[in-house]
Coordinates of C-alpha atoms and ligand atoms in Angstrom, one line a residue:
M1424 CA 27.8 -32.9 111.4
T1425 CA 26.1 -36.2 112.5
S1426 CA 23.4 -35.9 115.1
P1427 CA 23.7 -38.2 118.1
A1428 CA 21.7 -41.5 117.9
P1429 CA 19.5 -42.6 120.7
K1430 CA 21.4 -44.6 123.3
P1431 CA 20.1 -47.5 125.4
R1432 CA 20.7 -47.4 129.2
P1433 CA 24.1 -48.7 130.5
G1434 CA 24.2 -52.4 130.7
I1435 CA 21.8 -53.1 127.7
L1436 CA 24.6 -53.6 125.2
A1437 CA 26.4 -56.0 127.6
I1438 CA 23.5 -58.4 127.1
E1439 CA 23.9 -61.3 124.8
A1440 CA 20.5 -62.0 123.5
Y1441 CA 19.0 -65.4 124.6
V1442 CA 19.5 -68.0 121.9
P1443 CA 16.6 -70.6 122.0
G1444 CA 17.2 -74.3 121.3
E1445 CA 17.4 -75.0 117.6
S1446 CA 14.3 -76.3 115.9
R1447 CA 15.1 -76.8 112.2
L1448 CA 17.5 -78.9 110.2
P1449 CA 19.1 -77.6 107.0
S1450 CA 17.7 -80.7 105.2
G1451 CA 14.2 -79.6 106.0
V1452 CA 13.5 -83.0 107.4
K1453 CA 11.2 -82.9 110.5
P1454 CA 13.6 -83.5 113.3
A1455 CA 13.4 -85.1 116.7
K1456 CA 13.5 -81.8 118.5
L1457 CA 14.9 -82.4 122.0
S1458 CA 16.4 -78.9 122.5
S1459 CA 13.9 -76.9 124.5
N1460 CA 12.6 -79.2 127.3
E1461 CA 9.1 -79.4 125.8
T1462 CA 6.9 -82.3 126.7
P1463 CA 6.8 -85.2 124.3
L1464 CA 3.1 -85.9 125.3
G1465 CA 1.8 -82.5 124.2
P1466 CA -0.9 -80.6 126.1
S1467 CA -4.0 -82.0 127.6
P1468 CA -6.7 -82.6 125.0
K1469 CA -8.9 -80.5 127.2
A1470 CA -6.5 -77.6 126.9
I1471 CA -6.6 -77.9 123.1
E1472 CA -10.4 -77.9 123.2
A1473 CA -10.4 -74.8 125.4
Y1474 CA -7.9 -73.0 123.1
K1475 CA -10.1 -73.7 120.1
A1476 CA -13.2 -72.5 121.9
A1477 CA -11.4 -69.2 122.6
A1478 CA -11.5 -68.5 118.8
D1479 CA -15.2 -67.5 119.2
D1480 CA -14.4 -64.3 121.1
L1481 CA -11.3 -62.9 119.5
E1482 CA -12.7 -59.3 119.3
R1483 CA -12.9 -59.1 123.1
Y1484 CA -10.0 -58.1 125.4
P1485 CA -9.0 -60.9 127.8
D1486 CA -9.7 -60.8 131.5
G1487 CA -6.9 -58.6 132.6
Q1488 CA -6.8 -60.3 136.0
A1489 CA -6.7 -63.8 134.5
S1490 CA -9.1 -64.6 137.4
G1491 CA -10.2 -68.1 136.2
L1492 CA -6.6 -69.2 135.7
R1493 CA -5.4 -67.8 139.0
K1494 CA -8.3 -69.5 140.8
A1495 CA -7.6 -72.8 139.1
I1496 CA -3.9 -72.7 140.1
A1497 CA -4.9 -71.7 143.6
L1498 CA -7.3 -74.6 143.9
R1499 CA -4.8 -77.1 142.5
Y1500 CA -2.1 -76.2 145.0
G1501 CA -4.1 -74.8 147.9
L1502 CA -2.8 -71.3 147.5
N1503 CA -4.3 -67.8 147.9
P1504 CA -5.3 -66.6 144.4
Q1505 CA -4.6 -62.9 145.5
R1506 CA -1.0 -63.8 145.7
I1507 CA -0.7 -65.4 142.3
V1508 CA 0.4 -63.2 139.4
C1509 CA 0.2 -64.6 135.9
G1510 CA 2.6 -63.7 133.1
A1511 CA 3.4 -64.4 129.4
G1512 CA 5.6 -67.3 130.4
S1513 CA 7.5 -67.4 133.7
D1514 CA 10.1 -65.3 131.7
E1515 CA 7.8 -62.4 132.1
I1516 CA 7.5 -62.8 135.8
L1517 CA 11.3 -63.1 136.2
T1518 CA 11.7 -60.0 134.1
L1519 CA 9.0 -58.0 136.0
L1520 CA 10.7 -58.9 139.3
A1521 CA 14.0 -57.6 138.1
H1522 CA 12.4 -54.5 136.7
A1523 CA 10.6 -53.8 140.0
Y1524 CA 13.4 -54.6 142.4
L1525 CA 16.7 -53.9 140.6
G1526 CA 18.4 -50.8 139.3
P1527 CA 21.8 -49.3 138.8
G1528 CA 24.2 -49.9 141.7
D1529 CA 22.3 -53.1 142.8
E1530 CA 23.6 -56.6 142.6
A1531 CA 21.7 -59.8 141.9
I1532 CA 23.2 -63.3 142.3
Y1533 CA 22.6 -66.4 140.3
T1534 CA 24.6 -69.6 140.2
E1535 CA 27.4 -70.5 137.8
H1536 CA 25.2 -72.5 135.4
G1537 CA 22.0 -70.8 136.2
F1538 CA 19.3 -70.1 133.6
L1539 CA 20.5 -67.3 131.3
V1540 CA 17.3 -65.2 131.5
Y1541 CA 18.4 -64.1 135.0
R1542 CA 21.5 -62.4 133.6
I1543 CA 19.6 -60.7 130.9
A1544 CA 16.9 -59.4 133.3
I1545 CA 19.6 -58.1 135.7
L1546 CA 21.6 -56.3 133.0
A1547 CA 18.4 -54.9 131.4
N1548 CA 17.7 -53.0 134.6
G1549 CA 21.2 -51.6 134.9
A1550 CA 22.1 -53.8 137.8
T1551 CA 25.2 -56.0 138.2
P1552 CA 25.1 -59.8 137.8
V1553 CA 27.1 -61.7 140.4
V1554 CA 27.8 -65.4 139.7
A1555 CA 28.1 -67.8 142.6
P1556 CA 30.1 -71.0 141.8
E1557 CA 28.4 -74.3 141.9
K1558 CA 29.8 -77.5 143.4
D1559 CA 29.8 -80.5 141.0
L1560 CA 27.2 -78.7 138.9
K1561 CA 24.9 -78.2 141.9
T1562 CA 23.9 -75.1 143.8
D1563 CA 26.2 -74.3 146.6
V1564 CA 24.3 -72.3 149.2
D1565 CA 27.5 -71.3 151.0
A1566 CA 28.9 -69.9 147.8
I1567 CA 25.8 -67.9 147.2
L1568 CA 26.0 -66.5 150.8
A1569 CA 29.7 -65.7 150.3
H1570 CA 28.8 -63.5 147.3
V1571 CA 26.2 -61.4 149.2
T1572 CA 27.3 -57.7 149.6
T1573 CA 25.5 -54.7 150.9
K1574 CA 24.4 -54.1 147.4
T1575 CA 22.7 -57.4 146.9
R1576 CA 19.0 -57.1 146.2
M1577 CA 18.0 -60.4 144.7
V1578 CA 19.0 -64.0 144.4
F1579 CA 17.7 -66.1 141.5
L1580 CA 17.7 -69.9 142.1
A1581 CA 16.4 -72.4 139.5
N1582 CA 15.5 -75.5 141.4
P1583 CA 15.9 -77.8 139.6
N1584 CA 18.4 -75.9 137.5
N1585 CA 18.5 -75.7 133.7
P1586 CA 20.7 -76.9 132.1
T1587 CA 22.2 -79.1 134.8
G1588 CA 19.0 -80.9 135.9
T1589 CA 20.3 -80.9 139.5
Y1590 CA 18.4 -79.6 142.6
V1591 CA 18.9 -78.6 146.2
G1592 CA 16.7 -80.0 149.0
I1593 CA 14.2 -77.7 150.8
D1594 CA 16.4 -77.7 153.9
E1595 CA 19.2 -76.0 152.0
V1596 CA 16.7 -73.6 150.5
R1597 CA 15.4 -72.7 153.9
R1598 CA 19.0 -72.3 155.2
L1599 CA 19.6 -69.9 152.3
R1600 CA 16.5 -67.9 153.1
A1601 CA 17.3 -67.7 156.8
A1602 CA 20.9 -66.5 156.1
L1603 CA 20.0 -63.9 153.5
R1604 CA 19.2 -60.4 154.7
S1605 CA 15.4 -59.8 154.9
D1606 CA 15.5 -57.1 152.2
I1607 CA 17.0 -59.5 149.6
L1608 CA 14.3 -61.0 147.4
L1609 CA 14.8 -64.8 146.9
V1610 CA 13.3 -66.0 143.6
L1611 CA 12.8 -69.8 143.5
D1612 CA 12.3 -70.7 139.8
G1613 CA 10.4 -74.0 139.7
A1614 CA 10.0 -74.4 136.0
Y1615 CA 10.6 -78.1 136.3
A1616 CA 9.2 -78.7 139.8
E1617 CA 6.4 -81.0 138.7
Y1618 CA 8.9 -83.6 137.4
V1619 CA 10.9 -83.9 140.6
Q1620 CA 10.4 -87.2 142.5
R1621 CA 12.5 -86.6 145.6
N1622 CA 11.3 -86.6 149.2
D1623 CA 13.6 -83.7 150.2
Y1624 CA 12.4 -81.5 147.4
E1625 CA 9.8 -78.7 147.6
A1626 CA 9.3 -75.9 145.1
G1627 CA 9.0 -73.4 147.9
M1628 CA 5.3 -72.6 148.3
E1629 CA 5.5 -72.9 152.1
L1630 CA 8.5 -70.5 152.2
V1631 CA 6.5 -68.0 150.1
S1632 CA 3.5 -68.4 152.4
T1633 CA 5.6 -67.8 155.6
T1634 CA 8.0 -65.1 154.5
N1635 CA 7.6 -61.6 152.9
N1636 CA 10.6 -61.8 150.7
T1637 CA 10.4 -65.0 148.7
V1638 CA 8.8 -65.6 145.3
M1639 CA 8.2 -68.9 143.5
T1640 CA 7.8 -68.9 139.7
R1641 CA 6.2 -71.7 137.6
T1642 CA 5.4 -72.3 134.0
F1643 CA 2.9 -74.0 131.7
S1644 CA 5.6 -74.4 129.1
K1645 CA 7.0 -77.7 130.3
I1646 CA 4.8 -80.3 131.9
H1647 CA 1.6 -78.7 130.7
G1648 CA 2.9 -78.6 127.1
L1649 CA 1.7 -75.1 126.4
A1650 CA 5.0 -73.4 125.5
A1651 CA 3.5 -71.8 122.4
L1652 CA 0.9 -70.0 124.4
R1653 CA 3.3 -68.4 126.9
I1654 CA 1.8 -68.9 130.4
G1655 CA 3.7 -68.6 133.6
W1656 CA 2.9 -67.5 137.2
G1657 CA 4.5 -66.3 140.3
Y1658 CA 3.4 -67.1 143.9
C1659 CA 4.3 -64.0 145.8
P1660 CA 4.0 -62.2 149.2
A1661 CA 1.0 -59.9 149.0
E1662 CA 3.2 -56.8 148.7
V1663 CA 5.2 -58.2 145.8
A1664 CA 2.0 -59.3 144.0
D1665 CA 0.8 -55.7 144.4
V1666 CA 4.1 -54.4 142.9
L1667 CA 4.0 -56.7 139.9
N1668 CA 0.3 -56.0 139.2
R1669 CA 1.2 -52.2 139.0
I1670 CA 3.8 -52.7 136.3
R1671 CA 2.7 -55.6 134.2
G1672 CA 0.8 -55.2 131.0
P1673 CA -2.9 -54.8 131.7
F1674 CA -3.8 -57.7 129.4
N1675 CA -0.5 -59.7 129.5
L1676 CA -2.2 -63.1 128.9
S1677 CA -4.4 -63.8 125.9
S1678 CA -7.8 -65.2 126.3
A1679 CA -6.7 -68.4 124.6
A1680 CA -3.8 -68.7 127.1
I1681 CA -6.1 -68.2 130.1
S1682 CA -8.6 -70.8 128.8
A1683 CA -6.1 -73.4 127.8
G1684 CA -4.1 -72.9 131.0
T1685 CA -7.2 -73.3 133.2
A1686 CA -8.1 -76.5 131.4
A1687 CA -4.5 -77.8 131.6
I1688 CA -4.0 -77.3 135.4
T1689 CA -7.3 -79.1 136.1
D1690 CA -6.3 -82.2 134.1
V1691 CA -4.3 -83.9 136.8
E1692 CA -4.5 -87.3 135.0
H1693 CA -2.6 -85.9 132.0
M1694 CA 0.0 -84.4 134.2
E1695 CA 0.5 -87.6 136.1
K1696 CA 1.0 -89.4 132.7
A1697 CA 3.7 -86.9 131.8
V1698 CA 5.4 -87.4 135.1
A1699 CA 5.3 -91.2 134.8
H1700 CA 6.6 -91.1 131.2
N1701 CA 9.4 -88.8 132.2
A1702 CA 10.5 -90.9 135.2
K1703 CA 10.6 -94.1 133.1
W1704 CA 12.6 -92.6 130.2
L1705 CA 14.9 -90.4 132.3
G1706 CA 16.1 -93.5 134.2
W1707 CA 16.4 -95.5 131.0
L1708 CA 18.4 -92.8 129.2
E1709 CA 20.8 -92.3 132.1
T1710 CA 21.6 -96.0 132.1
E1711 CA 21.8 -96.5 128.4
I1712 CA 23.9 -93.4 127.7
G1713 CA 26.1 -94.2 130.7
K1714 CA 26.8 -97.7 129.1
L1715 CA 28.3 -95.9 126.1
G1716 CA 31.0 -94.4 128.3
L1717 CA 29.5 -91.0 128.5
T1718 CA 28.8 -89.2 131.8
V1719 CA 25.3 -88.1 132.4
T1720 CA 24.7 -85.6 135.3
P1721 CA 21.9 -87.2 137.5
S1722 CA 18.8 -85.2 136.7
V1723 CA 15.5 -84.7 138.4
A1724 CA 13.9 -82.8 135.6
N1725 CA 12.8 -83.6 132.0
F1726 CA 16.2 -83.3 130.5
I1727 CA 19.7 -84.6 130.9
L1728 CA 23.1 -83.1 130.6
I1729 CA 25.4 -85.4 128.6
H1730 CA 29.2 -84.9 128.9
F1731 CA 31.4 -85.7 126.0
P1732 CA 35.2 -86.3 125.9
R1733 CA 37.3 -83.2 125.1
E1734 CA 38.9 -84.9 122.2
E1735 CA 38.7 -84.2 118.5
G1736 CA 36.1 -86.4 116.8
R1737 CA 34.4 -87.2 120.1
A1738 CA 33.6 -83.8 121.4
A1739 CA 30.1 -82.3 122.0
T1740 CA 30.3 -80.2 118.8
D1741 CA 31.1 -83.4 116.8
A1742 CA 28.3 -85.3 118.5
D1743 CA 25.9 -82.4 117.8
A1744 CA 26.8 -82.5 114.1
F1745 CA 26.5 -86.3 114.0
L1746 CA 23.1 -86.3 115.7
K1747 CA 21.8 -83.6 113.4
S1748 CA 22.8 -85.7 110.4
K1749 CA 20.5 -88.3 111.9
G1750 CA 17.7 -85.8 112.3
I1751 CA 18.1 -85.3 116.0
I1752 CA 18.5 -81.8 117.6
L1753 CA 19.8 -81.6 121.2
R1754 CA 20.8 -78.3 122.9
T1755 CA 24.3 -77.0 122.8
V1756 CA 25.1 -75.3 126.1
G1757 CA 28.4 -73.4 125.4
S1758 CA 26.6 -70.2 126.5
Y1759 CA 26.3 -71.8 130.0
G1760 CA 30.0 -72.5 130.1
L1761 CA 29.3 -76.2 129.3
G1762 CA 30.8 -76.4 125.8
H1763 CA 31.7 -80.1 126.4
C1764 CA 28.1 -81.0 127.0
L1765 CA 24.8 -81.4 125.2
R1766 CA 21.4 -81.2 126.9
M1767 CA 18.8 -83.6 125.8
T1768 CA 15.1 -83.3 126.6
I1769 CA 13.4 -86.6 127.4
G1770 CA 11.4 -87.4 124.3
T1771 CA 8.9 -90.0 123.1
E1772 CA 10.0 -93.7 123.3
D1773 CA 11.0 -93.6 119.6
E1774 CA 13.0 -90.4 120.0
N1775 CA 14.8 -91.7 123.1
R1776 CA 15.7 -94.9 121.4
R1777 CA 16.9 -93.0 118.3
V1778 CA 19.2 -90.9 120.4
V1779 CA 20.8 -93.9 122.1
A1780 CA 21.2 -95.7 118.8
A1781 CA 22.8 -92.6 117.2
L1782 CA 25.1 -92.0 120.2
S1783 CA 26.2 -95.7 120.2
E1784 CA 27.2 -95.2 116.6
F1785 CA 28.9 -92.0 117.3
M1786 CA 30.9 -93.5 120.2
G1787 CA 31.7 -96.6 118.1
V1788 CA 29.9 -98.9 120.5
S1789 CA 28.2 -101.8 118.7
G1790 CA 24.6 -102.3 119.7
Ligands
PLP443 C1 14.8 -72.7 134.6 C2 13.8 -72.0 133.7 N1 13.1 -71.0 134.2 C3 12.2 -70.4 133.4 C4 12.0 -70.8 132.0 C5 11.0 -70.0 131.2 O1 10.0 -70.6 130.8 P1 8.7 -69.9 130.2 O2 9.0 -68.5 130.0 O3 8.4 -70.6 129.0 O4 7.6 -70.1 131.3 C6 12.7 -71.8 131.5 C7 12.6 -72.2 130.1 O5 13.3 -72.9 129.5 C8 13.7 -72.5 132.4 O6 14.4 -73.5 131.9

């Protein structure tokens, strides 16, 4: 007789584990790694210094409230620190929100090519993911609203979205909020907010401040160059912050993360440098890759979605293999239903030029 094995809750085995962007090549050669939307400029030197200094106190538990970091974030953006909750990456905040507000029988909506962590977080809590179609790879507010049912409890919206790089203006976000029932939590994921240079864009701080059912999440992994340290935060209504603080790990950020994050958010000059670098090379890459006969979805973030022909020898998988042979790793996005595309993070000048040269060769365009 075999004894029954422990079983996970329903939904867990429907989850396909998140596959991060690749980082190594079989050859062992150090690649141009443009697969995870990390910044080519690295973190602020002040953040590195703060991280090193944290080595002096490793026997001590961190400040469980991450008070210094929350205060620094609040100061930077003019927010109430009581309503900021920090997490081990914004992934943790997204996961905690799903854990607190979703359960079996509930539905949560995300968009067709929305960030995959939403699906994982929804299923992990026994809830049902509902996918709203996008229009031309952009969020379609009406489609989201059309998918709301009496069971809907949450809507996740990455703005800008990963992996498309597209965004919706704040008026559309406000329209969405106004049309959603008040008991539906709207989660505005602004992982790439700092990069956006559009007059009609806002990450949603004002909406969070003026409603009791909207949360904005942000990260230190992208513009601040601290992906390795896992730092994210949510700006929440007071009631939601209270809920998250009850269920999060009591010391969910390390001391090194708190110190480095605090230094990073205060180094505005470094951040501005990263924004300027991104704006310059984003435009250049869109133009140069477009000249090769490839379509690039207009992006406001620190990455671009490149579309390849659906023909043998020219397809995204062929391009991926070719680029890897040249020491360049982009991100395959088949798991997002975009098997004919590759996502490229904006790199250093040298990396960007290398990608364009390699793609010219791949497409048979003489440079
Ligand atoms: C849209 C979006 N949200 C959230 C995250 C999570 O970032 P982190 O957990 O590193 O803060 C990412 C990372 O790629 C992302 O693309």
